Tab-separated table of C-alpha atoms in Angstrom:
chain	number	residue	atom	x	y	z
A	29	MET	CA	21.430	42.516	-73.081
A	30	THR	CA	18.734	45.094	-74.050
A	31	ILE	CA	16.567	46.710	-71.303
A	32	PHE	CA	13.577	44.756	-72.663
A	33	GLN	CA	15.301	41.513	-72.310
A	34	LEU	CA	16.328	42.715	-68.720
A	35	MET	CA	12.800	43.785	-67.859
A	36	ARG	CA	11.089	40.190	-68.974
A	37	ARG	CA	14.004	38.515	-66.955
A	38	ASN	CA	13.149	40.498	-64.040
A	39	VAL	CA	9.278	39.620	-64.184
A	40	TRP	CA	10.037	35.844	-64.342
A	41	ARG	CA	12.873	35.512	-61.779
A	42	LYS	CA	10.151	34.538	-59.251
A	43	ARG	CA	7.915	32.538	-61.623
A	44	LEU	CA	5.204	31.741	-58.953
A	45	ARG	CA	4.758	35.312	-57.739
A	46	ALA	CA	4.644	36.372	-61.399
A	47	ILE	CA	1.969	33.648	-62.438
A	48	LEU	CA	-0.149	34.487	-59.356
A	49	LEU	CA	-0.082	38.339	-59.860
A	50	MET	CA	-0.991	37.797	-63.642
A	51	PHE	CA	-3.664	35.291	-62.621
A	52	SER	CA	-5.263	38.057	-60.320
A	53	VAL	CA	-5.064	40.458	-63.222
A	54	SER	CA	-6.828	37.963	-65.366
A	55	VAL	CA	-9.486	37.548	-63.191
A	56	ALA	CA	-10.168	41.242	-62.731
A	57	PHE	CA	-10.344	41.801	-66.626
A	58	LEU	CA	-12.523	39.105	-66.925
A	59	ILE	CA	-14.853	40.690	-64.571
A	60	TYR	CA	-14.514	43.802	-66.839
A	61	GLY	CA	-14.809	42.069	-69.919
A	62	LEU	CA	-18.135	40.502	-69.055
A	63	THR	CA	-19.611	43.606	-67.601
A	64	ALA	CA	-18.478	45.730	-70.203
A	65	SER	CA	-20.036	43.490	-72.961
A	66	PHE	CA	-23.281	43.517	-71.176
A	67	VAL	CA	-23.459	47.145	-70.962
A	68	SER	CA	-22.127	47.551	-74.779
A	69	GLY	CA	-24.594	44.623	-75.803
A	70	SER	CA	-28.083	44.365	-76.663
A	71	GLN	CA	-29.462	44.202	-73.247
A	72	GLY	CA	-27.645	47.389	-72.119
A	73	ALA	CA	-28.277	51.082	-73.365
A	74	ALA	CA	-25.066	51.969	-74.587
A	75	GLY	CA	-25.709	51.314	-77.979
A	76	ALA	CA	-29.254	52.201	-78.296
A	77	SER	CA	-30.231	55.445	-80.450
A	78	ASP	CA	-31.001	58.731	-79.235
A	79	ASN	CA	-32.930	59.550	-82.463
A	80	LEU	CA	-35.330	56.813	-82.561
A	81	LEU	CA	-38.460	57.447	-80.479
A	82	GLY	CA	-40.933	55.278	-78.975
A	83	VAL	CA	-44.363	56.422	-77.930
A	84	PHE	CA	-46.064	54.485	-74.907
A	85	ASN	CA	-48.953	54.725	-72.588
A	86	LYS	CA	-48.227	57.169	-69.829
A	87	ALA	CA	-49.967	55.075	-67.231
A	88	SER	CA	-48.076	51.895	-67.854
A	89	ARG	CA	-46.196	50.341	-70.843
A	90	ARG	CA	-48.298	47.181	-70.413
A	91	LEU	CA	-51.593	49.276	-71.391
A	92	PRO	CA	-52.213	49.616	-75.014
A	93	LEU	CA	-52.763	52.757	-77.283
A	94	PRO	CA	-55.354	53.212	-80.059
A	95	LEU	CA	-54.160	52.590	-83.424
A	96	ALA	CA	-56.038	55.655	-84.389
A	97	TYR	CA	-53.238	57.723	-82.877
A	98	LEU	CA	-51.049	56.779	-85.993
A	99	ASN	CA	-52.633	59.262	-88.204
A	100	ARG	CA	-52.290	62.059	-85.809
A	101	ILE	CA	-48.665	61.401	-85.287
A	102	ALA	CA	-47.936	60.898	-88.839
A	103	ALA	CA	-49.546	64.457	-89.519
A	104	ASP	CA	-46.702	65.961	-87.649
A	105	ARG	CA	-44.397	67.844	-90.006
A	106	ASP	CA	-41.063	66.890	-88.312
A	107	VAL	CA	-41.884	63.353	-88.324
A	108	ALA	CA	-40.186	61.196	-91.327
A	109	ALA	CA	-41.747	57.866	-90.588
A	110	VAL	CA	-44.126	56.329	-88.024
A	111	ALA	CA	-44.468	52.652	-87.268
A	112	TYR	CA	-46.425	50.661	-84.524
A	113	THR	CA	-46.069	47.197	-82.798
A	114	ALA	CA	-47.887	45.095	-80.824
A	115	ARG	CA	-45.654	42.857	-78.517
A	116	MET	CA	-46.532	39.455	-77.602
A	117	ARG	CA	-44.557	37.281	-75.473
A	118	GLY	CA	-44.870	33.562	-75.292
A	119	TYR	CA	-42.604	30.288	-75.456
A	120	VAL	CA	-41.739	27.746	-78.179
A	121	GLU	CA	-41.726	24.188	-77.235
A	122	VAL	CA	-41.107	24.456	-73.498
A	123	GLU	CA	-42.007	27.250	-71.156
A	124	LYS	CA	-38.462	28.155	-70.297
A	125	ASN	CA	-37.961	28.778	-73.828
A	126	VAL	CA	-39.263	32.277	-74.118
A	127	VAL	CA	-39.731	34.320	-77.306
A	128	ALA	CA	-41.165	37.603	-78.180
A	129	VAL	CA	-43.044	38.451	-81.136
A	130	SER	CA	-43.558	42.181	-82.491
A	131	ALA	CA	-46.555	42.549	-84.834
A	132	VAL	CA	-45.929	45.234	-87.292
A	133	ASP	CA	-46.886	46.906	-90.513
A	134	PRO	CA	-44.002	45.473	-92.719
A	135	GLN	CA	-43.733	48.785	-94.951
A	136	ALA	CA	-44.072	51.015	-91.953
A	137	ILE	CA	-41.424	49.153	-90.041
A	138	ALA	CA	-38.918	49.255	-93.040
A	139	ALA	CA	-39.403	53.013	-93.314
A	140	ALA	CA	-39.026	53.538	-89.484
A	141	ASN	CA	-36.594	51.209	-88.361
A	142	GLY	CA	-35.566	49.391	-91.449
A	143	ASP	CA	-31.765	50.488	-91.179
A	144	GLU	CA	-31.169	49.444	-87.729
A	145	LEU	CA	-32.754	46.111	-88.430
A	146	LYS	CA	-31.519	45.832	-92.042
A	147	LEU	CA	-34.948	45.155	-93.394
A	148	THR	CA	-34.223	44.578	-97.126
A	149	PRO	CA	-36.914	45.002	-99.768
A	150	GLU	CA	-36.922	41.167	-100.072
A	151	LEU	CA	-37.349	40.322	-96.391
A	152	ILE	CA	-40.615	42.930	-96.487
A	153	ALA	CA	-41.837	41.053	-99.642
A	154	ALA	CA	-41.339	37.656	-97.865
A	155	LEU	CA	-43.136	38.699	-94.954
A	156	GLU	CA	-46.108	40.221	-96.872
A	157	GLU	CA	-46.801	36.776	-98.868
A	158	ALA	CA	-49.128	35.553	-96.180
A	159	GLY	CA	-50.545	36.493	-92.671
A	160	ASP	CA	-48.580	33.615	-91.152
A	161	ARG	CA	-45.394	34.598	-92.147
A	162	VAL	CA	-42.626	35.772	-89.878
A	163	LEU	CA	-39.059	37.356	-89.708
A	164	VAL	CA	-36.801	36.015	-87.221
A	165	GLY	CA	-33.845	37.874	-85.964
A	166	ARG	CA	-30.584	36.175	-86.583
A	167	ALA	CA	-29.526	35.679	-82.764
A	168	LEU	CA	-32.751	34.062	-82.163
A	169	ALA	CA	-32.465	31.742	-85.395
A	170	GLU	CA	-28.981	30.703	-84.296
A	171	ALA	CA	-30.066	29.761	-80.766
A	172	GLU	CA	-33.177	27.736	-81.875
A	173	GLY	CA	-31.581	26.244	-85.035
A	174	TRP	CA	-34.247	27.353	-87.309
A	175	SER	CA	-34.228	27.605	-91.002
A	176	ILE	CA	-36.213	29.280	-93.785
A	177	GLY	CA	-39.408	27.785	-94.349
A	178	GLN	CA	-39.849	26.043	-91.379
A	179	ARG	CA	-42.970	25.816	-89.440
A	180	ILE	CA	-43.024	26.684	-85.738
A	181	GLY	CA	-45.271	26.449	-83.079
A	182	PHE	CA	-45.731	29.506	-80.483
A	183	THR	CA	-47.643	29.519	-77.160
A	184	GLY	CA	-48.382	33.157	-76.536
A	185	GLN	CA	-49.685	35.168	-73.882
A	186	LEU	CA	-52.336	36.696	-76.134
A	187	ALA	CA	-55.333	34.814	-76.477
A	188	ARG	CA	-57.068	33.796	-79.978
A	189	ALA	CA	-60.562	34.555	-80.825
A	190	ASP	CA	-61.357	30.697	-80.644
A	191	GLY	CA	-59.952	30.578	-76.871
A	192	SER	CA	-56.662	28.877	-77.625
A	193	ARG	CA	-53.249	30.488	-76.954
A	194	ASN	CA	-51.535	28.592	-79.748
A	195	TRP	CA	-50.161	30.450	-82.768
A	196	SER	CA	-48.465	28.962	-85.731
A	197	PHE	CA	-45.894	30.631	-88.069
A	198	THR	CA	-43.702	30.083	-91.110
A	199	ILE	CA	-40.349	31.490	-91.177
A	200	ALA	CA	-40.141	33.659	-94.250
A	201	GLY	CA	-36.379	35.060	-93.775
A	202	PHE	CA	-33.726	36.262	-91.102
A	203	PHE	CA	-32.927	39.901	-90.289
A	204	GLU	CA	-29.573	40.628	-89.010
A	205	GLY	CA	-29.576	44.091	-87.302
A	206	ALA	CA	-27.137	47.021	-88.126
A	207	ASP	CA	-24.514	45.862	-85.673
A	208	ALA	CA	-23.524	43.363	-82.967
A	209	SER	CA	-25.178	45.545	-80.348
A	210	THR	CA	-28.589	45.587	-82.047
A	211	ASP	CA	-31.137	43.257	-80.455
A	212	THR	CA	-32.260	40.478	-82.825
A	213	TYR	CA	-33.477	37.971	-80.504
A	214	PHE	CA	-36.995	38.371	-81.477
A	215	MET	CA	-39.611	37.811	-84.393
A	216	LEU	CA	-41.487	40.140	-86.620
A	217	ALA	CA	-45.087	38.944	-87.510
A	218	ARG	CA	-48.117	40.997	-89.658
A	219	TYR	CA	-50.066	43.113	-87.488
A	220	ASP	CA	-53.218	42.652	-89.402
A	221	ALA	CA	-53.165	39.021	-88.999
A	222	LEU	CA	-52.590	39.006	-85.394
A	223	ASN	CA	-55.272	41.753	-84.952
A	224	ALA	CA	-57.736	39.722	-86.606
A	225	ALA	CA	-57.224	36.668	-84.877
A	226	ARG	CA	-56.831	37.935	-81.116
A	227	ALA	CA	-59.888	37.911	-78.685
A	228	ARG	CA	-59.374	41.320	-77.227
A	229	ASP	CA	-57.681	44.789	-77.501
A	230	LYS	CA	-58.355	44.869	-81.367
A	231	ASP	CA	-56.972	47.849	-83.174
A	232	THR	CA	-54.560	48.641	-80.377
A	233	VAL	CA	-50.885	48.769	-80.235
A	234	ASP	CA	-48.309	48.495	-77.579
A	235	ALA	CA	-46.027	51.288	-78.980
A	236	PHE	CA	-45.286	53.876	-81.927
A	237	VAL	CA	-41.829	54.011	-83.307
A	238	VAL	CA	-41.136	57.522	-84.540
A	239	ARG	CA	-38.245	58.724	-86.596
A	240	PRO	CA	-37.600	62.544	-86.668
A	241	ARG	CA	-36.761	64.188	-89.788
A	242	PRO	CA	-32.966	65.251	-90.150
A	243	GLY	CA	-32.002	68.220	-88.016
A	244	VAL	CA	-35.138	67.978	-85.730
A	245	SER	CA	-34.676	67.761	-82.123
A	246	PRO	CA	-35.957	64.304	-80.640
A	247	SER	CA	-36.785	65.676	-77.381
A	248	VAL	CA	-38.982	68.725	-78.883
A	249	LEU	CA	-40.717	66.391	-81.069
A	250	ALA	CA	-41.283	64.022	-78.051
A	251	ALA	CA	-42.722	66.883	-75.966
A	252	ARG	CA	-44.954	68.059	-78.990
A	253	ILE	CA	-46.301	64.285	-79.539
A	254	ASP	CA	-47.090	64.051	-76.022
A	255	ALA	CA	-49.058	67.283	-76.140
A	256	LEU	CA	-51.279	65.915	-78.904
A	257	PHE	CA	-52.755	63.421	-76.572
A	258	ALA	CA	-52.730	65.435	-73.225
A	259	ASN	CA	-56.294	65.282	-72.885
A	260	SER	CA	-56.955	61.985	-74.206
A	261	ALA	CA	-58.161	58.913	-72.190
A	262	ALA	CA	-54.855	57.145	-73.071
A	263	GLN	CA	-52.103	59.833	-72.654
A	264	THR	CA	-48.701	59.113	-73.946
A	265	ARG	CA	-44.993	59.156	-72.713
A	266	THR	CA	-42.450	59.708	-75.774
A	267	GLN	CA	-38.960	58.665	-75.037
A	268	SER	CA	-35.853	57.942	-77.170
A	269	GLU	CA	-34.915	54.341	-77.473
A	270	LYS	CA	-31.847	54.938	-75.091
A	271	GLN	CA	-34.130	56.647	-72.361
A	272	PHE	CA	-36.656	53.891	-72.671
A	273	LEU	CA	-33.766	51.016	-72.044
A	274	GLU	CA	-32.132	53.211	-69.328
A	275	ALA	CA	-35.519	53.709	-67.797
A	276	PHE	CA	-36.263	49.751	-68.088
A	277	LEU	CA	-33.180	48.683	-66.655
A	278	ARG	CA	-33.328	50.845	-63.722
A	279	GLN	CA	-36.852	49.205	-62.641
A	280	PHE	CA	-34.557	46.121	-61.805
A	281	ALA	CA	-31.426	48.076	-60.786
A	282	ASP	CA	-29.276	50.783	-61.395
A	283	ILE	CA	-27.010	48.723	-64.150
A	284	GLY	CA	-24.393	51.481	-64.362
A	285	LEU	CA	-23.734	51.900	-60.642
A	286	ILE	CA	-23.464	48.242	-60.388
A	287	VAL	CA	-21.076	47.729	-62.902
A	288	SER	CA	-18.926	50.763	-61.736
A	289	LEU	CA	-18.933	49.410	-58.183
A	290	VAL	CA	-18.010	45.848	-59.263
A	291	VAL	CA	-15.310	46.924	-61.811
A	292	GLY	CA	-13.884	49.491	-59.403
A	293	ALA	CA	-13.664	47.112	-56.484
A	294	ALA	CA	-11.908	44.477	-58.626
A	295	PHE	CA	-9.461	47.181	-60.161
A	296	VAL	CA	-8.767	48.651	-56.575
A	297	THR	CA	-8.121	45.413	-55.102
A	298	ILE	CA	-5.608	44.351	-57.925
A	299	LEU	CA	-3.990	47.684	-57.572
A	300	MET	CA	-3.122	47.266	-53.925
A	301	ILE	CA	-2.095	43.654	-54.486
A	302	ALA	CA	0.210	44.558	-57.572
A	303	VAL	CA	1.738	47.652	-55.719
A	304	ASN	CA	2.617	45.713	-52.595
A	305	THR	CA	3.910	42.847	-54.730
A	306	MET	CA	6.202	45.315	-56.591
A	307	LEU	CA	7.308	47.288	-53.565
A	308	PHE	CA	8.749	43.921	-52.336
A	309	ALA	CA	10.352	42.995	-55.623
A	310	VAL	CA	12.163	46.132	-55.624
A	311	ARG	CA	13.245	45.819	-51.870
A	312	GLU	CA	14.523	42.538	-52.815
A	313	ARG	CA	16.749	43.909	-55.687
A	314	ARG	CA	18.049	47.112	-53.887
A	315	PHE	CA	21.595	45.753	-54.315
A	316	GLU	CA	21.113	44.852	-57.900
A	317	ILE	CA	19.628	48.514	-58.535
A	318	GLY	CA	22.641	49.910	-56.925
A	319	VAL	CA	25.101	47.927	-59.356
A	320	LEU	CA	22.958	49.242	-62.265
A	321	LYS	CA	23.536	52.787	-61.118
A	322	VAL	CA	27.176	52.217	-60.813
A	323	LEU	CA	27.307	50.709	-64.145
A	324	GLY	CA	25.775	53.929	-65.616
A	325	PHE	CA	22.008	53.368	-65.710
A	326	SER	CA	20.461	56.627	-65.499
A	327	SER	CA	17.331	57.454	-63.600
A	328	PRO	CA	15.008	57.493	-66.657
A	329	ARG	CA	16.325	53.929	-67.606
A	330	ILE	CA	15.628	52.387	-64.148
A	331	LEU	CA	12.528	54.355	-63.891
A	332	ALA	CA	11.657	52.668	-67.498
A	333	LEU	CA	12.770	49.241	-66.359
A	334	ILE	CA	10.260	49.179	-63.320
A	335	LEU	CA	7.597	50.624	-65.051
A	336	GLY	CA	8.049	48.012	-68.053
A	337	GLU	CA	7.833	45.068	-65.507
A	338	THR	CA	4.492	46.283	-64.274
A	339	LEU	CA	3.194	46.991	-67.934
A	340	PHE	CA	4.312	43.528	-69.023
A	341	ILE	CA	2.422	41.671	-65.980
A	342	PHE	CA	-0.618	43.848	-66.675
A	343	LEU	CA	-0.802	43.252	-70.388
A	344	VAL	CA	-0.130	39.371	-70.226
A	345	GLY	CA	-2.561	38.894	-67.256
A	346	GLY	CA	-5.038	41.531	-68.674
A	347	ALA	CA	-4.922	39.764	-72.207
A	348	GLY	CA	-5.707	36.381	-70.604
A	349	GLY	CA	-8.800	37.802	-68.824
A	350	LEU	CA	-9.852	39.247	-72.166
A	351	VAL	CA	-9.423	36.157	-73.915
A	352	LEU	CA	-11.697	34.464	-71.427
A	353	ALA	CA	-14.265	37.016	-71.567
A	354	LYS	CA	-14.525	36.701	-75.248
A	355	LEU	CA	-14.859	33.182	-75.069
A	356	ALA	CA	-17.630	33.480	-72.378
A	357	THR	CA	-19.686	35.770	-74.460
A	358	LEU	CA	-19.478	33.283	-77.362
A	359	SER	CA	-20.404	30.424	-75.147
A	360	ILE	CA	-23.066	31.982	-73.126
A	361	GLY	CA	-25.583	32.270	-76.110
A	362	PRO	CA	-27.027	35.088	-78.069
A	363	GLU	CA	-30.077	35.662	-75.736
A	364	PHE	CA	-28.034	37.454	-73.278
A	365	GLY	CA	-26.934	39.799	-75.728
A	366	LEU	CA	-23.202	40.224	-74.724
A	367	VAL	CA	-20.986	42.200	-77.253
A	368	PHE	CA	-17.316	42.142	-76.925
A	369	GLY	CA	-16.591	44.552	-79.568
A	370	THR	CA	-13.666	46.806	-80.467
A	371	SER	CA	-14.952	49.596	-77.930
A	372	VAL	CA	-14.514	46.990	-75.203
A	373	LEU	CA	-11.063	46.032	-76.107
A	374	ALA	CA	-10.026	49.720	-76.618
A	375	LYS	CA	-11.225	50.785	-73.105
A	376	SER	CA	-9.688	47.576	-71.704
A	377	LEU	CA	-6.216	48.332	-73.017
A	378	ALA	CA	-6.282	51.916	-72.003
A	379	ILE	CA	-7.253	50.449	-68.303
A	380	MET	CA	-4.230	47.893	-68.514
A	381	ALA	CA	-1.702	50.753	-69.574
A	382	GLY	CA	-3.198	53.103	-66.830
A	383	LEU	CA	-3.200	50.485	-64.212
A	384	GLY	CA	0.373	49.151	-65.202
A	385	LEU	CA	1.954	52.823	-64.875
A	386	LEU	CA	0.192	53.587	-61.678
A	387	THR	CA	1.228	50.380	-60.046
A	388	GLY	CA	4.874	50.624	-61.009
A	389	LEU	CA	5.073	54.468	-60.315
A	390	LEU	CA	5.721	54.036	-56.446
A	391	PRO	CA	8.134	51.073	-56.602
A	392	ALA	CA	9.799	53.003	-59.525
A	393	VAL	CA	10.312	56.361	-57.707
A	394	ILE	CA	11.729	54.520	-54.768
A	395	ALA	CA	14.220	52.675	-56.861
A	396	VAL	CA	15.404	55.867	-58.442
A	397	ARG	CA	15.898	57.868	-55.148
A	398	LEU	CA	17.794	54.814	-53.547
A	399	PRO	CA	21.230	56.103	-52.768
A	400	ILE	CA	23.805	53.851	-54.025
A	401	VAL	CA	25.511	53.565	-50.506
A	402	ASN	CA	22.173	52.236	-49.018
A	403	ALA	CA	21.817	49.705	-51.762
A	404	PHE	CA	25.207	47.858	-51.202
A	405	ARG	CA	24.629	48.051	-47.388
A	406	THR	CA	22.079	45.379	-48.370
A	407	ARG	CA	24.946	42.915	-48.883
């Protein structure tokens, strides 16, 4: 019998205890998998860019900026591309079905943010065909079951010149996003068509999107852009995409702190349970440990045997929790932006290994230091 077979049999000698312990580990890693998927997804800030700048109204992000700012920003020698967007929220069919529309200049958004959204020349050409054309993000299209060429009705918060809030669009294509963490739960419409039809705030935008030239510090460029409009009626605040998302999430709560506290509490609890369980297991097997020592098992082999048991428990239990987390991210839907990617998996495996070794360390040391005479006295 090899040490791996002995390790596996020791784990399953008390099946109910092993199953309950693995279940506890699964719950802990289910919690971690879901929270980590949120942080690394499109609703978190982990995957956001540090190099893409957003220019907003300093007084409030809900207040618009004049479109005339575009030429002054573009004139900066360190600006590679600049685009603008007017954001409109509304719903499709029912009020609970909330959707966002970003009105943009097709060529400008392709130059500034085309790589992140995978805006191909074919998609841009399709958007430019008519004023009522829209490009739909893949996540939104899959959630709604839309197809190219479909006509959709949209009730927006922005009123039209005729007093209604009903907008109608034709889907010209779908954009994918550079990776799974890219937010694609929105639509891209043409700014000129929206600007001509809306009742108020004409020739204004909600934000400018600025891409610095290679080698240019985003923070330096951001400060210079804000200095351009320091004495204007509508002063600006320029932030990177990551800074903006982090600030936005902090309006509701410190997501990072909450995630750390929840995950930390789960892992500390499971660590205490597992250590206590393994201590009892080692105490029950003192006589067997003494026999192993008499048979010539060295201290490193006994140490490896105990550590291997805890690693086995955490790997099996953790794998079950991660599988449940992955299934949950697939079933919850794309609107929550949960992304269970390779980074989450790699961190989870590292945590499993760390907790497994940490849990088994104290019981293993006790087993190694157990005198043979004391072990035989238990019988």
